[in-house]
């Protein structure tokens, strides 16, 4: 037996997002979000479902907090719905903030640390009608929203994330046409990428100003989703260029703006097939975007392997024989499946990718950057997997594939720490089975099963195993 033990004070927890779990889609003054609207579009959601009820977390919040406490998870990362707090994108709805104040108070009373994410994709539809993230005004409105949430919750929450996965809110949403607002306008995706990062920077400043005025110093950061990208043939110049391109838009574009205060020139050139991101950059924008942060959230699910375009095709332009692509300027890059296990999402499972990612981030971006000599600490803010688990005759869910996924990725995190990466925490995605965006309720990521007919919560084997990991700050590996 080998003991896998994490450093003292390592942060453990679970995560959810408002649109995926809350329900109460139009209660207490909540307005439509872009996801409420997309759910009404025929064919947009695999199972034609919606988020009117979801997991009904809005009404079951006290029971859910009690469940988190019972399972022994010391941190709960949740998101605030902008459409609930500001239904028109601008005007505060007090009842919307009341819900989150109650949630935070309940967490505190249960001894659970709240980790608040301001934006997990549910933009008020009213702002979408004003241009959404393609409009600079949305970035400015986001800062106002951050101030409003901090004014109510700033004294109760010590860790704040501005944005969750801006790649999804820009490229997957405005070019890939998969996430709301689900359009295929690559130039709009480029504009959205800049305005999301600008919104992050303006929100960091707004939060810091409000905190300083109150004599507080919360930890403020952002969460990016990373996917290590490999060439199908390392000896192929074309495949290596394909990997560079996808790594550029998926990983480096947001990270280098955040850390270095500039967009990588090669990625800007790749996207220029459709638009020059600098067309939306004004004086002072990059300084705002690169405001120092206190923590970098890392969401990791899978790496990917890619090849160059089919013979006779260019990298950029409309994708050959396929639907919209999120790879702006590199639409004809091809995914190459590997001889690896896959999750129910079809995502390859290779924990070594997480290990190498963490070392790369530490080496190239976070170890010497940030507000102090020690650099920027990393926390895994999402890691998990969807599998087709079902309860047995006794109601037991033996999700050993998910348990193994989490175990093996925790080993990768442990090995990265041993190799010098400054990783300070790990949060499982997700606490509950929930609405998996365009996949509807067809994919289950939860370590707690939700019976959608009764909304009963059933902890799975992975939840019980993870409880023991948290309790022991590690586990024994046979």
PDB file of N, CA and C in Angstrom, residues 273-356:
ATOM      1  N   UNK A 273      -8.248  35.478 -39.685  1.00  0.00           N
ATOM      2  CA  UNK A 273      -9.111  35.009 -40.776  1.00  0.00           C
ATOM      3  C   UNK A 273     -10.490  35.626 -40.658  1.00  0.00           C
ATOM      4  N   UNK A 274     -10.926  35.821 -39.428  1.00  0.00           N
ATOM      5  CA  UNK A 274     -12.264  36.356 -39.162  1.00  0.00           C
ATOM      6  C   UNK A 274     -12.237  37.768 -38.581  1.00  0.00           C
ATOM      7  N   UNK A 275     -11.314  38.034 -37.664  1.00  0.00           N
ATOM      8  CA  UNK A 275     -11.310  39.340 -36.992  1.00  0.00           C
ATOM      9  C   UNK A 275     -10.003  39.533 -36.249  1.00  0.00           C
ATOM     10  N   UNK A 276      -9.621  40.798 -36.082  1.00  0.00           N
ATOM     11  CA  UNK A 276      -8.455  41.156 -35.271  1.00  0.00           C
ATOM     12  C   UNK A 276      -8.961  41.552 -33.895  1.00  0.00           C
ATOM     13  N   UNK A 277      -8.563  40.793 -32.877  1.00  0.00           N
ATOM     14  CA  UNK A 277      -9.067  41.065 -31.525  1.00  0.00           C
ATOM     15  C   UNK A 277      -8.723  42.473 -31.070  1.00  0.00           C
ATOM     16  N   UNK A 278      -7.641  43.052 -31.626  1.00  0.00           N
ATOM     17  CA  UNK A 278      -7.246  44.397 -31.209  1.00  0.00           C
ATOM     18  C   UNK A 278      -8.226  45.468 -31.672  1.00  0.00           C
ATOM     19  N   UNK A 279      -9.131  45.119 -32.566  1.00  0.00           N
ATOM     20  CA  UNK A 279     -10.158  46.080 -32.973  1.00  0.00           C
ATOM     21  C   UNK A 279     -11.062  46.459 -31.805  1.00  0.00           C
ATOM     22  N   UNK A 280     -11.114  45.605 -30.789  1.00  0.00           N
ATOM     23  CA  UNK A 280     -11.979  45.874 -29.628  1.00  0.00           C
ATOM     24  C   UNK A 280     -11.184  46.335 -28.406  1.00  0.00           C
ATOM     25  N   UNK A 281      -9.876  46.377 -28.518  1.00  0.00           N
ATOM     26  CA  UNK A 281      -9.031  46.742 -27.380  1.00  0.00           C
ATOM     27  C   UNK A 281      -8.840  48.250 -27.335  1.00  0.00           C
ATOM     28  N   UNK A 282      -9.141  48.850 -26.201  1.00  0.00           N
ATOM     29  CA  UNK A 282      -8.933  50.287 -25.998  1.00  0.00           C
ATOM     30  C   UNK A 282      -7.799  50.505 -24.995  1.00  0.00           C
ATOM     31  N   UNK A 283      -7.350  51.736 -24.943  1.00  0.00           N
ATOM     32  CA  UNK A 283      -6.271  52.085 -24.019  1.00  0.00           C
ATOM     33  C   UNK A 283      -6.661  51.702 -22.593  1.00  0.00           C
ATOM     34  N   UNK A 284      -5.782  51.016 -21.915  1.00  0.00           N
ATOM     35  CA  UNK A 284      -6.006  50.624 -20.531  1.00  0.00           C
ATOM     36  C   UNK A 284      -6.664  49.273 -20.356  1.00  0.00           C
ATOM     37  N   UNK A 285      -7.191  48.687 -21.439  1.00  0.00           N
ATOM     38  CA  UNK A 285      -7.893  47.407 -21.310  1.00  0.00           C
ATOM     39  C   UNK A 285      -6.975  46.298 -20.803  1.00  0.00           C
ATOM     40  N   UNK A 286      -5.799  46.188 -21.401  1.00  0.00           N
ATOM     41  CA  UNK A 286      -4.935  45.068 -21.049  1.00  0.00           C
ATOM     42  C   UNK A 286      -4.392  45.208 -19.628  1.00  0.00           C
ATOM     43  N   UNK A 287      -4.230  46.435 -19.172  1.00  0.00           N
ATOM     44  CA  UNK A 287      -3.824  46.655 -17.777  1.00  0.00           C
ATOM     45  C   UNK A 287      -4.925  46.193 -16.831  1.00  0.00           C
ATOM     46  N   UNK A 288      -6.178  46.435 -17.222  1.00  0.00           N
ATOM     47  CA  UNK A 288      -7.287  45.968 -16.392  1.00  0.00           C
ATOM     48  C   UNK A 288      -7.356  44.444 -16.377  1.00  0.00           C
ATOM     49  N   UNK A 289      -7.211  43.848 -17.554  1.00  0.00           N
ATOM     50  CA  UNK A 289      -7.304  42.395 -17.657  1.00  0.00           C
ATOM     51  C   UNK A 289      -6.218  41.713 -16.832  1.00  0.00           C
ATOM     52  N   UNK A 290      -5.045  42.323 -16.780  1.00  0.00           N
ATOM     53  CA  UNK A 290      -3.915  41.695 -16.071  1.00  0.00           C
ATOM     54  C   UNK A 290      -3.768  42.189 -14.639  1.00  0.00           C
ATOM     55  N   UNK A 291      -4.839  42.735 -14.074  1.00  0.00           N
ATOM     56  CA  UNK A 291      -4.828  43.046 -12.640  1.00  0.00           C
ATOM     57  C   UNK A 291      -4.406  41.797 -11.868  1.00  0.00           C
ATOM     58  N   UNK A 292      -3.530  41.912 -10.892  1.00  0.00           N
ATOM     59  CA  UNK A 292      -3.083  40.721 -10.150  1.00  0.00           C
ATOM     60  C   UNK A 292      -4.251  39.962  -9.525  1.00  0.00           C
ATOM     61  N   UNK A 293      -4.167  38.658  -9.572  1.00  0.00           N
ATOM     62  CA  UNK A 293      -5.175  37.813  -8.936  1.00  0.00           C
ATOM     63  C   UNK A 293      -4.531  37.031  -7.795  1.00  0.00           C
ATOM     64  N   UNK A 294      -5.383  36.503  -6.928  1.00  0.00           N
ATOM     65  CA  UNK A 294      -4.909  35.783  -5.741  1.00  0.00           C
ATOM     66  C   UNK A 294      -4.958  34.276  -5.906  1.00  0.00           C
ATOM     67  N   UNK A 295      -5.711  33.798  -6.889  1.00  0.00           N
ATOM     68  CA  UNK A 295      -5.826  32.363  -7.113  1.00  0.00           C
ATOM     69  C   UNK A 295      -6.245  32.135  -8.561  1.00  0.00           C
ATOM     70  N   UNK A 296      -5.645  31.127  -9.199  1.00  0.00           N
ATOM     71  CA  UNK A 296      -6.055  30.712 -10.535  1.00  0.00           C
ATOM     72  C   UNK A 296      -6.834  29.411 -10.413  1.00  0.00           C
ATOM     73  N   UNK A 297      -8.107  29.468 -10.800  1.00  0.00           N
ATOM     74  CA  UNK A 297      -8.914  28.261 -10.836  1.00  0.00           C
ATOM     75  C   UNK A 297      -8.636  27.493 -12.115  1.00  0.00           C
ATOM     76  N   UNK A 298      -8.390  26.207 -11.976  1.00  0.00           N
ATOM     77  CA  UNK A 298      -8.110  25.333 -13.108  1.00  0.00           C
ATOM     78  C   UNK A 298      -9.225  24.296 -13.207  1.00  0.00           C
ATOM     79  N   UNK A 299      -9.957  24.339 -14.319  1.00  0.00           N
ATOM     80  CA  UNK A 299     -10.928  23.288 -14.621  1.00  0.00           C
ATOM     81  C   UNK A 299     -10.296  22.341 -15.624  1.00  0.00           C
ATOM     82  N   UNK A 300     -10.288  21.067 -15.292  1.00  0.00           N
ATOM     83  CA  UNK A 300      -9.689  20.079 -16.187  1.00  0.00           C
ATOM     84  C   UNK A 300     -10.591  18.857 -16.285  1.00  0.00           C
ATOM     85  N   UNK A 301     -10.860  18.458 -17.529  1.00  0.00           N
ATOM     86  CA  UNK A 301     -11.606  17.239 -17.787  1.00  0.00           C
ATOM     87  C   UNK A 301     -10.837  16.276 -18.686  1.00  0.00           C
ATOM     88  N   UNK A 302     -10.183  16.819 -19.712  1.00  0.00           N
ATOM     89  CA  UNK A 302      -9.513  15.941 -20.661  1.00  0.00           C
ATOM     90  C   UNK A 302      -8.535  16.717 -21.532  1.00  0.00           C
ATOM     91  N   UNK A 303      -7.554  15.985 -22.048  1.00  0.00           N
ATOM     92  CA  UNK A 303      -6.702  16.506 -23.098  1.00  0.00           C
ATOM     93  C   UNK A 303      -7.287  16.126 -24.455  1.00  0.00           C
ATOM     94  N   UNK A 304      -6.576  16.487 -25.514  1.00  0.00           N
ATOM     95  CA  UNK A 304      -7.059  16.162 -26.846  1.00  0.00           C
ATOM     96  C   UNK A 304      -5.877  15.995 -27.801  1.00  0.00           C
ATOM     97  N   UNK A 305      -6.104  15.249 -28.854  1.00  0.00           N
ATOM     98  CA  UNK A 305      -5.099  15.024 -29.882  1.00  0.00           C
ATOM     99  C   UNK A 305      -5.683  15.473 -31.212  1.00  0.00           C
ATOM    100  N   UNK A 306      -4.916  16.259 -31.968  1.00  0.00           N
ATOM    101  CA  UNK A 306      -5.445  16.865 -33.185  1.00  0.00           C
ATOM    102  C   UNK A 306      -4.494  16.672 -34.358  1.00  0.00           C
ATOM    103  N   UNK A 307      -5.063  16.769 -35.546  1.00  0.00           N
ATOM    104  CA  UNK A 307      -4.296  16.698 -36.792  1.00  0.00           C
ATOM    105  C   UNK A 307      -4.648  17.894 -37.653  1.00  0.00           C
ATOM    106  N   UNK A 308      -3.811  18.167 -38.619  1.00  0.00           N
ATOM    107  CA  UNK A 308      -4.060  19.260 -39.539  1.00  0.00           C
ATOM    108  C   UNK A 308      -5.218  18.970 -40.476  1.00  0.00           C
ATOM    109  N   UNK A 309      -5.559  19.941 -41.322  1.00  0.00           N
ATOM    110  CA  UNK A 309      -6.689  19.763 -42.245  1.00  0.00           C
ATOM    111  C   UNK A 309      -6.459  18.627 -43.229  1.00  0.00           C
ATOM    112  N   UNK A 310      -7.549  18.154 -43.788  1.00  0.00           N
ATOM    113  CA  UNK A 310      -7.455  17.177 -44.863  1.00  0.00           C
ATOM    114  C   UNK A 310      -6.676  17.791 -46.031  1.00  0.00           C
ATOM    115  N   UNK A 311      -5.996  16.966 -46.818  1.00  0.00           N
ATOM    116  CA  UNK A 311      -5.231  17.495 -47.957  1.00  0.00           C
ATOM    117  C   UNK A 311      -6.073  18.401 -48.848  1.00  0.00           C
ATOM    118  N   UNK A 312      -5.494  19.530 -49.197  1.00  0.00           N
ATOM    119  CA  UNK A 312      -6.174  20.476 -50.069  1.00  0.00           C
ATOM    120  C   UNK A 312      -7.009  21.519 -49.352  1.00  0.00           C
ATOM    121  N   UNK A 313      -7.085  21.444 -48.013  1.00  0.00           N
ATOM    122  CA  UNK A 313      -7.885  22.423 -47.268  1.00  0.00           C
ATOM    123  C   UNK A 313      -6.971  23.298 -46.423  1.00  0.00           C
ATOM    124  N   UNK A 314      -7.449  24.507 -46.140  1.00  0.00           N
ATOM    125  CA  UNK A 314      -6.735  25.440 -45.289  1.00  0.00           C
ATOM    126  C   UNK A 314      -7.165  25.234 -43.841  1.00  0.00           C
ATOM    127  N   UNK A 315      -6.358  25.758 -42.906  1.00  0.00           N
ATOM    128  CA  UNK A 315      -6.726  25.665 -41.487  1.00  0.00           C
ATOM    129  C   UNK A 315      -8.020  26.423 -41.192  1.00  0.00           C
ATOM    130  N   UNK A 316      -8.106  27.648 -41.687  1.00  0.00           N
ATOM    131  CA  UNK A 316      -9.227  28.508 -41.336  1.00  0.00           C
ATOM    132  C   UNK A 316     -10.329  28.494 -42.366  1.00  0.00           C
ATOM    133  N   UNK A 317     -11.479  29.049 -41.959  1.00  0.00           N
ATOM    134  CA  UNK A 317     -12.635  29.095 -42.838  1.00  0.00           C
ATOM    135  C   UNK A 317     -13.669  28.079 -42.411  1.00  0.00           C
ATOM    136  N   UNK A 318     -14.817  28.048 -43.064  1.00  0.00           N
ATOM    137  CA  UNK A 318     -15.880  27.112 -42.680  1.00  0.00           C
ATOM    138  C   UNK A 318     -15.365  25.681 -42.624  1.00  0.00           C
ATOM    139  N   UNK A 319     -15.794  24.966 -41.600  1.00  0.00           N
ATOM    140  CA  UNK A 319     -15.312  23.605 -41.392  1.00  0.00           C
ATOM    141  C   UNK A 319     -15.819  22.686 -42.495  1.00  0.00           C
ATOM    142  N   UNK A 320     -14.964  21.771 -42.905  1.00  0.00           N
ATOM    143  CA  UNK A 320     -15.295  20.863 -43.998  1.00  0.00           C
ATOM    144  C   UNK A 320     -16.269  19.788 -43.536  1.00  0.00           C
ATOM    145  N   UNK A 321     -17.453  19.757 -44.137  1.00  0.00           N
ATOM    146  CA  UNK A 321     -18.393  18.678 -43.887  1.00  0.00           C
ATOM    147  C   UNK A 321     -18.821  18.524 -42.456  1.00  0.00           C
ATOM    148  N   UNK A 322     -18.796  19.589 -41.692  1.00  0.00           N
ATOM    149  CA  UNK A 322     -19.152  19.498 -40.275  1.00  0.00           C
ATOM    150  C   UNK A 322     -19.921  20.736 -39.866  1.00  0.00           C
ATOM    151  N   UNK A 323     -20.417  20.716 -38.634  1.00  0.00           N
ATOM    152  CA  UNK A 323     -21.135  21.874 -38.125  1.00  0.00           C
ATOM    153  C   UNK A 323     -20.180  22.966 -37.696  1.00  0.00           C
ATOM    154  N   UNK A 324     -20.686  23.961 -37.006  1.00  0.00           N
ATOM    155  CA  UNK A 324     -19.844  25.071 -36.544  1.00  0.00           C
ATOM    156  C   UNK A 324     -18.697  24.586 -35.666  1.00  0.00           C
ATOM    157  N   UNK A 325     -17.579  25.282 -35.728  1.00  0.00           N
ATOM    158  CA  UNK A 325     -16.404  24.931 -34.944  1.00  0.00           C
ATOM    159  C   UNK A 325     -16.070  26.040 -33.956  1.00  0.00           C
ATOM    160  N   UNK A 326     -15.669  25.697 -32.730  1.00  0.00           N
ATOM    161  CA  UNK A 326     -15.232  26.728 -31.789  1.00  0.00           C
ATOM    162  C   UNK A 326     -13.798  27.183 -32.032  1.00  0.00           C
ATOM    163  N   UNK A 327     -13.081  26.515 -32.928  1.00  0.00           N
ATOM    164  CA  UNK A 327     -11.666  26.824 -33.167  1.00  0.00           C
ATOM    165  C   UNK A 327     -11.559  27.954 -34.186  1.00  0.00           C
ATOM    166  N   UNK A 328     -11.755  29.172 -33.720  1.00  0.00           N
ATOM    167  CA  UNK A 328     -11.796  30.330 -34.609  1.00  0.00           C
ATOM    168  C   UNK A 328     -10.459  30.486 -35.330  1.00  0.00           C
ATOM    169  N   UNK A 329     -10.517  30.511 -36.646  1.00  0.00           N
ATOM    170  CA  UNK A 329      -9.324  30.625 -37.465  1.00  0.00           C
ATOM    171  C   UNK A 329      -8.632  29.300 -37.720  1.00  0.00           C
ATOM    172  N   UNK A 330      -9.124  28.246 -37.100  1.00  0.00           N
ATOM    173  CA  UNK A 330      -8.538  26.908 -37.274  1.00  0.00           C
ATOM    174  C   UNK A 330      -9.653  25.871 -37.373  1.00  0.00           C
ATOM    175  N   UNK A 331     -10.695  26.219 -38.085  1.00  0.00           N
ATOM    176  CA  UNK A 331     -11.903  25.394 -38.118  1.00  0.00           C
ATOM    177  C   UNK A 331     -11.669  24.001 -38.674  1.00  0.00           C
ATOM    178  N   UNK A 332     -10.639  23.825 -39.503  1.00  0.00           N
ATOM    179  CA  UNK A 332     -10.426  22.538 -40.155  1.00  0.00           C
ATOM    180  C   UNK A 332      -9.389  21.649 -39.466  1.00  0.00           C
ATOM    181  N   UNK A 333      -9.011  22.040 -38.254  1.00  0.00           N
ATOM    182  CA  UNK A 333      -8.258  21.109 -37.411  1.00  0.00           C
ATOM    183  C   UNK A 333      -9.158  19.909 -37.107  1.00  0.00           C
ATOM    184  N   UNK A 334      -8.584  18.712 -37.133  1.00  0.00           N
ATOM    185  CA  UNK A 334      -9.360  17.486 -36.919  1.00  0.00           C
ATOM    186  C   UNK A 334      -8.996  16.827 -35.593  1.00  0.00           C
ATOM    187  N   UNK A 335     -10.012  16.421 -34.847  1.00  0.00           N
ATOM    188  CA  UNK A 335      -9.770  15.638 -33.632  1.00  0.00           C
ATOM    189  C   UNK A 335      -9.389  14.218 -34.019  1.00  0.00           C
ATOM    190  N   UNK A 336      -8.389  13.664 -33.341  1.00  0.00           N
ATOM    191  CA  UNK A 336      -7.921  12.304 -33.603  1.00  0.00           C
ATOM    192  C   UNK A 336      -8.118  11.457 -32.352  1.00  0.00           C
ATOM    193  N   UNK A 337      -9.123  10.585 -32.338  1.00  0.00           N
ATOM    194  CA  UNK A 337      -9.341   9.719 -31.162  1.00  0.00           C
ATOM    195  C   UNK A 337      -8.116   8.858 -30.880  1.00  0.00           C
ATOM    196  N   UNK A 338      -7.872   8.627 -29.603  1.00  0.00           N
ATOM    197  CA  UNK A 338      -6.728   7.832 -29.169  1.00  0.00           C
ATOM    198  C   UNK A 338      -7.209   6.521 -28.555  1.00  0.00           C
ATOM    199  N   UNK A 339      -6.289   5.614 -28.357  1.00  0.00           N
ATOM    200  CA  UNK A 339      -6.609   4.335 -27.743  1.00  0.00           C
ATOM    201  C   UNK A 339      -6.623   4.506 -26.225  1.00  0.00           C
ATOM    202  N   UNK A 340      -7.642   5.236 -25.782  1.00  0.00           N
ATOM    203  CA  UNK A 340      -7.791   5.557 -24.365  1.00  0.00           C
ATOM    204  C   UNK A 340      -9.249   5.345 -23.970  1.00  0.00           C
ATOM    205  N   UNK A 341      -9.512   5.070 -22.689  1.00  0.00           N
ATOM    206  CA  UNK A 341     -10.905   5.035 -22.243  1.00  0.00           C
ATOM    207  C   UNK A 341     -11.530   6.411 -22.381  1.00  0.00           C
ATOM    208  N   UNK A 342     -12.842   6.438 -22.508  1.00  0.00           N
ATOM    209  CA  UNK A 342     -13.558   7.708 -22.626  1.00  0.00           C
ATOM    210  C   UNK A 342     -14.711   7.730 -21.638  1.00  0.00           C
ATOM    211  N   UNK A 343     -15.144   8.938 -21.274  1.00  0.00           N
ATOM    212  CA  UNK A 343     -16.301   9.113 -20.407  1.00  0.00           C
ATOM    213  C   UNK A 343     -17.573   9.094 -21.251  1.00  0.00           C
ATOM    214  N   UNK A 344     -18.701   9.255 -20.585  1.00  0.00           N
ATOM    215  CA  UNK A 344     -19.983   9.284 -21.298  1.00  0.00           C
ATOM    216  C   UNK A 344     -20.108  10.519 -22.193  1.00  0.00           C
ATOM    217  N   UNK A 345     -19.250  11.505 -21.987  1.00  0.00           N
ATOM    218  CA  UNK A 345     -19.204  12.665 -22.874  1.00  0.00           C
ATOM    219  C   UNK A 345     -18.354  12.384 -24.116  1.00  0.00           C
ATOM    220  N   UNK A 346     -17.690  11.240 -24.138  1.00  0.00           N
ATOM    221  CA  UNK A 346     -16.778  10.942 -25.222  1.00  0.00           C
ATOM    222  C   UNK A 346     -15.407  11.561 -25.043  1.00  0.00           C
ATOM    223  N   UNK A 347     -15.115  12.045 -23.834  1.00  0.00           N
ATOM    224  CA  UNK A 347     -13.833  12.705 -23.551  1.00  0.00           C
ATOM    225  C   UNK A 347     -12.818  11.656 -23.103  1.00  0.00           C
ATOM    226  N   UNK A 348     -11.623  11.738 -23.676  1.00  0.00           N
ATOM    227  CA  UNK A 348     -10.597  10.755 -23.348  1.00  0.00           C
ATOM    228  C   UNK A 348     -10.108  10.948 -21.911  1.00  0.00           C
ATOM    229  N   UNK A 349      -9.723   9.839 -21.288  1.00  0.00           N
ATOM    230  CA  UNK A 349      -9.269   9.840 -19.904  1.00  0.00           C
ATOM    231  C   UNK A 349      -7.768   9.582 -19.886  1.00  0.00           C
ATOM    232  N   UNK A 350      -7.014  10.597 -19.511  1.00  0.00           N
ATOM    233  CA  UNK A 350      -5.560  10.488 -19.416  1.00  0.00           C
ATOM    234  C   UNK A 350      -5.072  11.417 -18.311  1.00  0.00           C
ATOM    235  N   UNK A 351      -5.015  10.915 -17.063  1.00  0.00           N
ATOM    236  CA  UNK A 351      -4.625  11.770 -15.934  1.00  0.00           C
ATOM    237  C   UNK A 351      -3.254  12.416 -16.095  1.00  0.00           C
ATOM    238  N   UNK A 352      -2.374  11.795 -16.865  1.00  0.00           N
ATOM    239  CA  UNK A 352      -1.040  12.373 -17.062  1.00  0.00           C
ATOM    240  C   UNK A 352      -1.139  13.772 -17.665  1.00  0.00           C
ATOM    241  N   UNK A 353      -2.184  14.019 -18.448  1.00  0.00           N
ATOM    242  CA  UNK A 353      -2.367  15.353 -19.028  1.00  0.00           C
ATOM    243  C   UNK A 353      -2.538  16.407 -17.940  1.00  0.00           C
ATOM    244  N   UNK A 354      -3.239  16.056 -16.862  1.00  0.00           N
ATOM    245  CA  UNK A 354      -3.411  17.013 -15.769  1.00  0.00           C
ATOM    246  C   UNK A 354      -2.075  17.276 -15.077  1.00  0.00           C
ATOM    247  N   UNK A 355      -1.322  16.239 -14.840  1.00  0.00           N
ATOM    248  CA  UNK A 355       0.012  16.398 -14.237  1.00  0.00           C
ATOM    249  C   UNK A 355       0.865  17.351 -15.073  1.00  0.00           C
ATOM    250  N   UNK A 356       0.939  17.115 -16.365  1.00  0.00           N
ATOM    251  CA  UNK A 356       1.775  17.946 -17.229  1.00  0.00           C
ATOM    252  C   UNK A 356       1.237  19.364 -17.337  1.00  0.00           C
TER     253      UNK A 356
END
